[in-house]
């Protein structure tokens, strides 16, 4: 598929990031499915774009994520580690690891994310789990919920 401009593929529509039950917390995130169920032999490739200062949902689940930033700069939480991210870094989010992606304050951050088509739904942290997550000071400072 050709692009009309960088990161805007022809005939690939921009989707809302999450349209679940409305309890997930996130800010200024869009989603595009680049390779979907029909093409991917059990895998999907999505492109997420987070506006400056925005962030994805803090969540965990059984399925894994393979993430490759391709625009701008950001950072992520994986497990109890906060990692700075630049274009073409590689991020592996293991099963049941807490994770959240954030754009830098002044830069749009875009990344590819590969997942299984057949996957479980994300789980949000309970108040008790949030206390554990926040027990690491660097993580407490990073997360947005
Ligand atoms: Mn996830």
PDB file of N, CA and C in Angstrom, residues 72-118:
ATOM      1  N   UNK A  72       9.058   9.850  15.631  1.00  0.00           N
ATOM      2  CA  UNK A  72       9.216  10.652  16.833  1.00  0.00           C
ATOM      3  C   UNK A  72       9.896   9.947  17.986  1.00  0.00           C
ATOM      4  N   UNK A  73       9.605  10.449  19.170  1.00  0.00           N
ATOM      5  CA  UNK A  73      10.232   9.904  20.379  1.00  0.00           C
ATOM      6  C   UNK A  73       9.193   9.725  21.464  1.00  0.00           C
ATOM      7  N   UNK A  74       9.430   8.734  22.292  1.00  0.00           N
ATOM      8  CA  UNK A  74       8.525   8.498  23.406  1.00  0.00           C
ATOM      9  C   UNK A  74       9.219   7.666  24.460  1.00  0.00           C
ATOM     10  N   UNK A  75       8.416   7.003  25.256  1.00  0.00           N
ATOM     11  CA  UNK A  75       8.939   6.133  26.303  1.00  0.00           C
ATOM     12  C   UNK A  75       7.867   5.117  26.631  1.00  0.00           C
ATOM     13  N   UNK A  76       8.294   4.048  27.306  1.00  0.00           N
ATOM     14  CA  UNK A  76       7.297   3.053  27.698  1.00  0.00           C
ATOM     15  C   UNK A  76       7.652   2.434  29.025  1.00  0.00           C
ATOM     16  N   UNK A  77       6.617   1.936  29.659  1.00  0.00           N
ATOM     17  CA  UNK A  77       6.768   1.050  30.808  1.00  0.00           C
ATOM     18  C   UNK A  77       6.578  -0.370  30.295  1.00  0.00           C
ATOM     19  N   UNK A  78       7.506  -1.266  30.633  1.00  0.00           N
ATOM     20  CA  UNK A  78       7.318  -2.701  30.398  1.00  0.00           C
ATOM     21  C   UNK A  78       7.709  -3.399  31.696  1.00  0.00           C
ATOM     22  N   UNK A  79       6.751  -4.043  32.331  1.00  0.00           N
ATOM     23  CA  UNK A  79       7.019  -4.652  33.636  1.00  0.00           C
ATOM     24  C   UNK A  79       7.264  -3.552  34.655  1.00  0.00           C
ATOM     25  N   UNK A  80       8.458  -3.530  35.253  1.00  0.00           N
ATOM     26  CA  UNK A  80       8.771  -2.433  36.182  1.00  0.00           C
ATOM     27  C   UNK A  80       9.916  -1.570  35.662  1.00  0.00           C
ATOM     28  N   UNK A  81      10.091  -1.573  34.320  1.00  0.00           N
ATOM     29  CA  UNK A  81      11.147  -0.788  33.684  1.00  0.00           C
ATOM     30  C   UNK A  81      10.573   0.316  32.810  1.00  0.00           C
ATOM     31  N   UNK A  82      11.112   1.515  32.922  1.00  0.00           N
ATOM     32  CA  UNK A  82      10.756   2.621  32.032  1.00  0.00           C
ATOM     33  C   UNK A  82      11.882   2.776  31.018  1.00  0.00           C
ATOM     34  N   UNK A  83      11.521   2.728  29.726  1.00  0.00           N
ATOM     35  CA  UNK A  83      12.515   2.761  28.655  1.00  0.00           C
ATOM     36  C   UNK A  83      12.267   3.943  27.745  1.00  0.00           C
ATOM     37  N   UNK A  84      13.312   4.711  27.436  1.00  0.00           N
ATOM     38  CA  UNK A  84      13.214   5.749  26.414  1.00  0.00           C
ATOM     39  C   UNK A  84      13.216   5.076  25.047  1.00  0.00           C
ATOM     40  N   UNK A  85      12.421   5.613  24.119  1.00  0.00           N
ATOM     41  CA  UNK A  85      12.298   4.980  22.811  1.00  0.00           C
ATOM     42  C   UNK A  85      12.537   5.966  21.684  1.00  0.00           C
ATOM     43  N   UNK A  86      13.306   5.526  20.693  1.00  0.00           N
ATOM     44  CA  UNK A  86      13.519   6.292  19.471  1.00  0.00           C
ATOM     45  C   UNK A  86      13.204   5.382  18.294  1.00  0.00           C
ATOM     46  N   UNK A  87      13.140   5.981  17.114  1.00  0.00           N
ATOM     47  CA  UNK A  87      12.790   5.235  15.923  1.00  0.00           C
ATOM     48  C   UNK A  87      13.650   3.988  15.758  1.00  0.00           C
ATOM     49  N   UNK A  88      12.968   2.869  15.442  1.00  0.00           N
ATOM     50  CA  UNK A  88      13.591   1.601  15.084  1.00  0.00           C
ATOM     51  C   UNK A  88      14.184   0.850  16.260  1.00  0.00           C
ATOM     52  N   UNK A  89      13.924   1.317  17.491  1.00  0.00           N
ATOM     53  CA  UNK A  89      14.192   0.471  18.652  1.00  0.00           C
ATOM     54  C   UNK A  89      13.239  -0.726  18.582  1.00  0.00           C
ATOM     55  N   UNK A  90      13.541  -1.757  19.343  1.00  0.00           N
ATOM     56  CA  UNK A  90      12.693  -2.947  19.400  1.00  0.00           C
ATOM     57  C   UNK A  90      12.224  -3.152  20.828  1.00  0.00           C
ATOM     58  N   UNK A  91      10.921  -3.333  21.005  1.00  0.00           N
ATOM     59  CA  UNK A  91      10.359  -3.511  22.346  1.00  0.00           C
ATOM     60  C   UNK A  91       9.544  -4.804  22.360  1.00  0.00           C
ATOM     61  N   UNK A  92       9.869  -5.680  23.289  1.00  0.00           N
ATOM     62  CA  UNK A  92       9.088  -6.899  23.487  1.00  0.00           C
ATOM     63  C   UNK A  92       8.302  -6.770  24.787  1.00  0.00           C
ATOM     64  N   UNK A  93       6.991  -6.878  24.686  1.00  0.00           N
ATOM     65  CA  UNK A  93       6.141  -6.845  25.881  1.00  0.00           C
ATOM     66  C   UNK A  93       5.701  -8.283  26.159  1.00  0.00           C
ATOM     67  N   UNK A  94       6.253  -8.900  27.220  1.00  0.00           N
ATOM     68  CA  UNK A  94       5.912 -10.300  27.504  1.00  0.00           C
ATOM     69  C   UNK A  94       4.479 -10.451  28.026  1.00  0.00           C
ATOM     70  N   UNK A  95       4.026 -11.689  28.090  1.00  0.00           N
ATOM     71  CA  UNK A  95       2.729 -12.011  28.687  1.00  0.00           C
ATOM     72  C   UNK A  95       2.629 -11.430  30.095  1.00  0.00           C
ATOM     73  N   UNK A  96       1.510 -10.807  30.382  1.00  0.00           N
ATOM     74  CA  UNK A  96       1.144 -10.331  31.715  1.00  0.00           C
ATOM     75  C   UNK A  96       2.069  -9.251  32.269  1.00  0.00           C
ATOM     76  N   UNK A  97       2.866  -8.614  31.406  1.00  0.00           N
ATOM     77  CA  UNK A  97       3.686  -7.487  31.854  1.00  0.00           C
ATOM     78  C   UNK A  97       2.836  -6.206  31.768  1.00  0.00           C
ATOM     79  N   UNK A  98       2.820  -5.426  32.819  1.00  0.00           N
ATOM     80  CA  UNK A  98       2.180  -4.109  32.736  1.00  0.00           C
ATOM     81  C   UNK A  98       2.895  -3.287  31.683  1.00  0.00           C
ATOM     82  N   UNK A  99       2.138  -2.546  30.877  1.00  0.00           N
ATOM     83  CA  UNK A  99       2.795  -1.722  29.852  1.00  0.00           C
ATOM     84  C   UNK A  99       1.969  -0.483  29.551  1.00  0.00           C
ATOM     85  N   UNK A 100       2.676   0.575  29.191  1.00  0.00           N
ATOM     86  CA  UNK A 100       2.065   1.841  28.785  1.00  0.00           C
ATOM     87  C   UNK A 100       3.082   2.594  27.923  1.00  0.00           C
ATOM     88  N   UNK A 101       2.585   3.229  26.864  1.00  0.00           N
ATOM     89  CA  UNK A 101       3.444   3.999  25.958  1.00  0.00           C
ATOM     90  C   UNK A 101       3.075   5.467  26.056  1.00  0.00           C
ATOM     91  N   UNK A 102       4.075   6.342  26.085  1.00  0.00           N
ATOM     92  CA  UNK A 102       3.833   7.784  26.145  1.00  0.00           C
ATOM     93  C   UNK A 102       4.668   8.491  25.095  1.00  0.00           C
ATOM     94  N   UNK A 103       4.092   9.532  24.488  1.00  0.00           N
ATOM     95  CA  UNK A 103       4.856  10.403  23.594  1.00  0.00           C
ATOM     96  C   UNK A 103       5.610  11.432  24.433  1.00  0.00           C
ATOM     97  N   UNK A 104       6.742  11.897  23.913  1.00  0.00           N
ATOM     98  CA  UNK A 104       7.415  13.027  24.558  1.00  0.00           C
ATOM     99  C   UNK A 104       6.465  14.225  24.568  1.00  0.00           C
ATOM    100  N   UNK A 105       6.773  15.198  25.411  1.00  0.00           N
ATOM    101  CA  UNK A 105       5.859  16.341  25.591  1.00  0.00           C
ATOM    102  C   UNK A 105       5.700  17.186  24.334  1.00  0.00           C
ATOM    103  N   UNK A 106       6.747  17.180  23.483  1.00  0.00           N
ATOM    104  CA  UNK A 106       6.711  18.064  22.312  1.00  0.00           C
ATOM    105  C   UNK A 106       6.803  17.321  20.987  1.00  0.00           C
ATOM    106  N   UNK A 107       6.503  16.034  20.993  1.00  0.00           N
ATOM    107  CA  UNK A 107       6.717  15.262  19.772  1.00  0.00           C
ATOM    108  C   UNK A 107       5.668  14.170  19.617  1.00  0.00           C
ATOM    109  N   UNK A 108       5.133  14.054  18.412  1.00  0.00           N
ATOM    110  CA  UNK A 108       4.233  12.944  18.101  1.00  0.00           C
ATOM    111  C   UNK A 108       5.050  11.654  18.066  1.00  0.00           C
ATOM    112  N   UNK A 109       4.483  10.600  18.613  1.00  0.00           N
ATOM    113  CA  UNK A 109       5.197   9.317  18.706  1.00  0.00           C
ATOM    114  C   UNK A 109       4.359   8.238  18.021  1.00  0.00           C
ATOM    115  N   UNK A 110       4.962   7.580  16.995  1.00  0.00           N
ATOM    116  CA  UNK A 110       4.243   6.533  16.279  1.00  0.00           C
ATOM    117  C   UNK A 110       4.994   5.220  16.327  1.00  0.00           C
ATOM    118  N   UNK A 111       4.255   4.127  16.484  1.00  0.00           N
ATOM    119  CA  UNK A 111       4.926   2.825  16.539  1.00  0.00           C
ATOM    120  C   UNK A 111       4.075   1.731  15.922  1.00  0.00           C
ATOM    121  N   UNK A 112       4.769   0.748  15.327  1.00  0.00           N
ATOM    122  CA  UNK A 112       4.133  -0.478  14.862  1.00  0.00           C
ATOM    123  C   UNK A 112       3.987  -1.416  16.037  1.00  0.00           C
ATOM    124  N   UNK A 113       2.884  -2.160  16.056  1.00  0.00           N
ATOM    125  CA  UNK A 113       2.675  -3.142  17.118  1.00  0.00           C
ATOM    126  C   UNK A 113       2.076  -4.400  16.511  1.00  0.00           C
ATOM    127  N   UNK A 114       2.793  -5.503  16.665  1.00  0.00           N
ATOM    128  CA  UNK A 114       2.332  -6.790  16.150  1.00  0.00           C
ATOM    129  C   UNK A 114       1.718  -7.615  17.271  1.00  0.00           C
ATOM    130  N   UNK A 115       0.554  -8.201  16.956  1.00  0.00           N
ATOM    131  CA  UNK A 115      -0.168  -9.041  17.932  1.00  0.00           C
ATOM    132  C   UNK A 115      -0.785 -10.241  17.206  1.00  0.00           C
ATOM    133  N   UNK A 116      -1.153 -11.242  17.985  1.00  0.00           N
ATOM    134  CA  UNK A 116      -1.945 -12.354  17.461  1.00  0.00           C
ATOM    135  C   UNK A 116      -3.372 -11.866  17.201  1.00  0.00           C
ATOM    136  N   UNK A 117      -3.990 -12.389  16.129  1.00  0.00           N
ATOM    137  CA  UNK A 117      -5.402 -12.081  15.880  1.00  0.00           C
ATOM    138  C   UNK A 117      -6.256 -12.597  17.037  1.00  0.00           C
ATOM    139  N   UNK A 118      -6.015 -13.851  17.428  1.00  0.00           N
ATOM    140  CA  UNK A 118      -6.757 -14.463  18.547  1.00  0.00           C
ATOM    141  C   UNK A 118      -6.058 -14.087  19.836  1.00  0.00           C
TER     142      UNK A 118
END
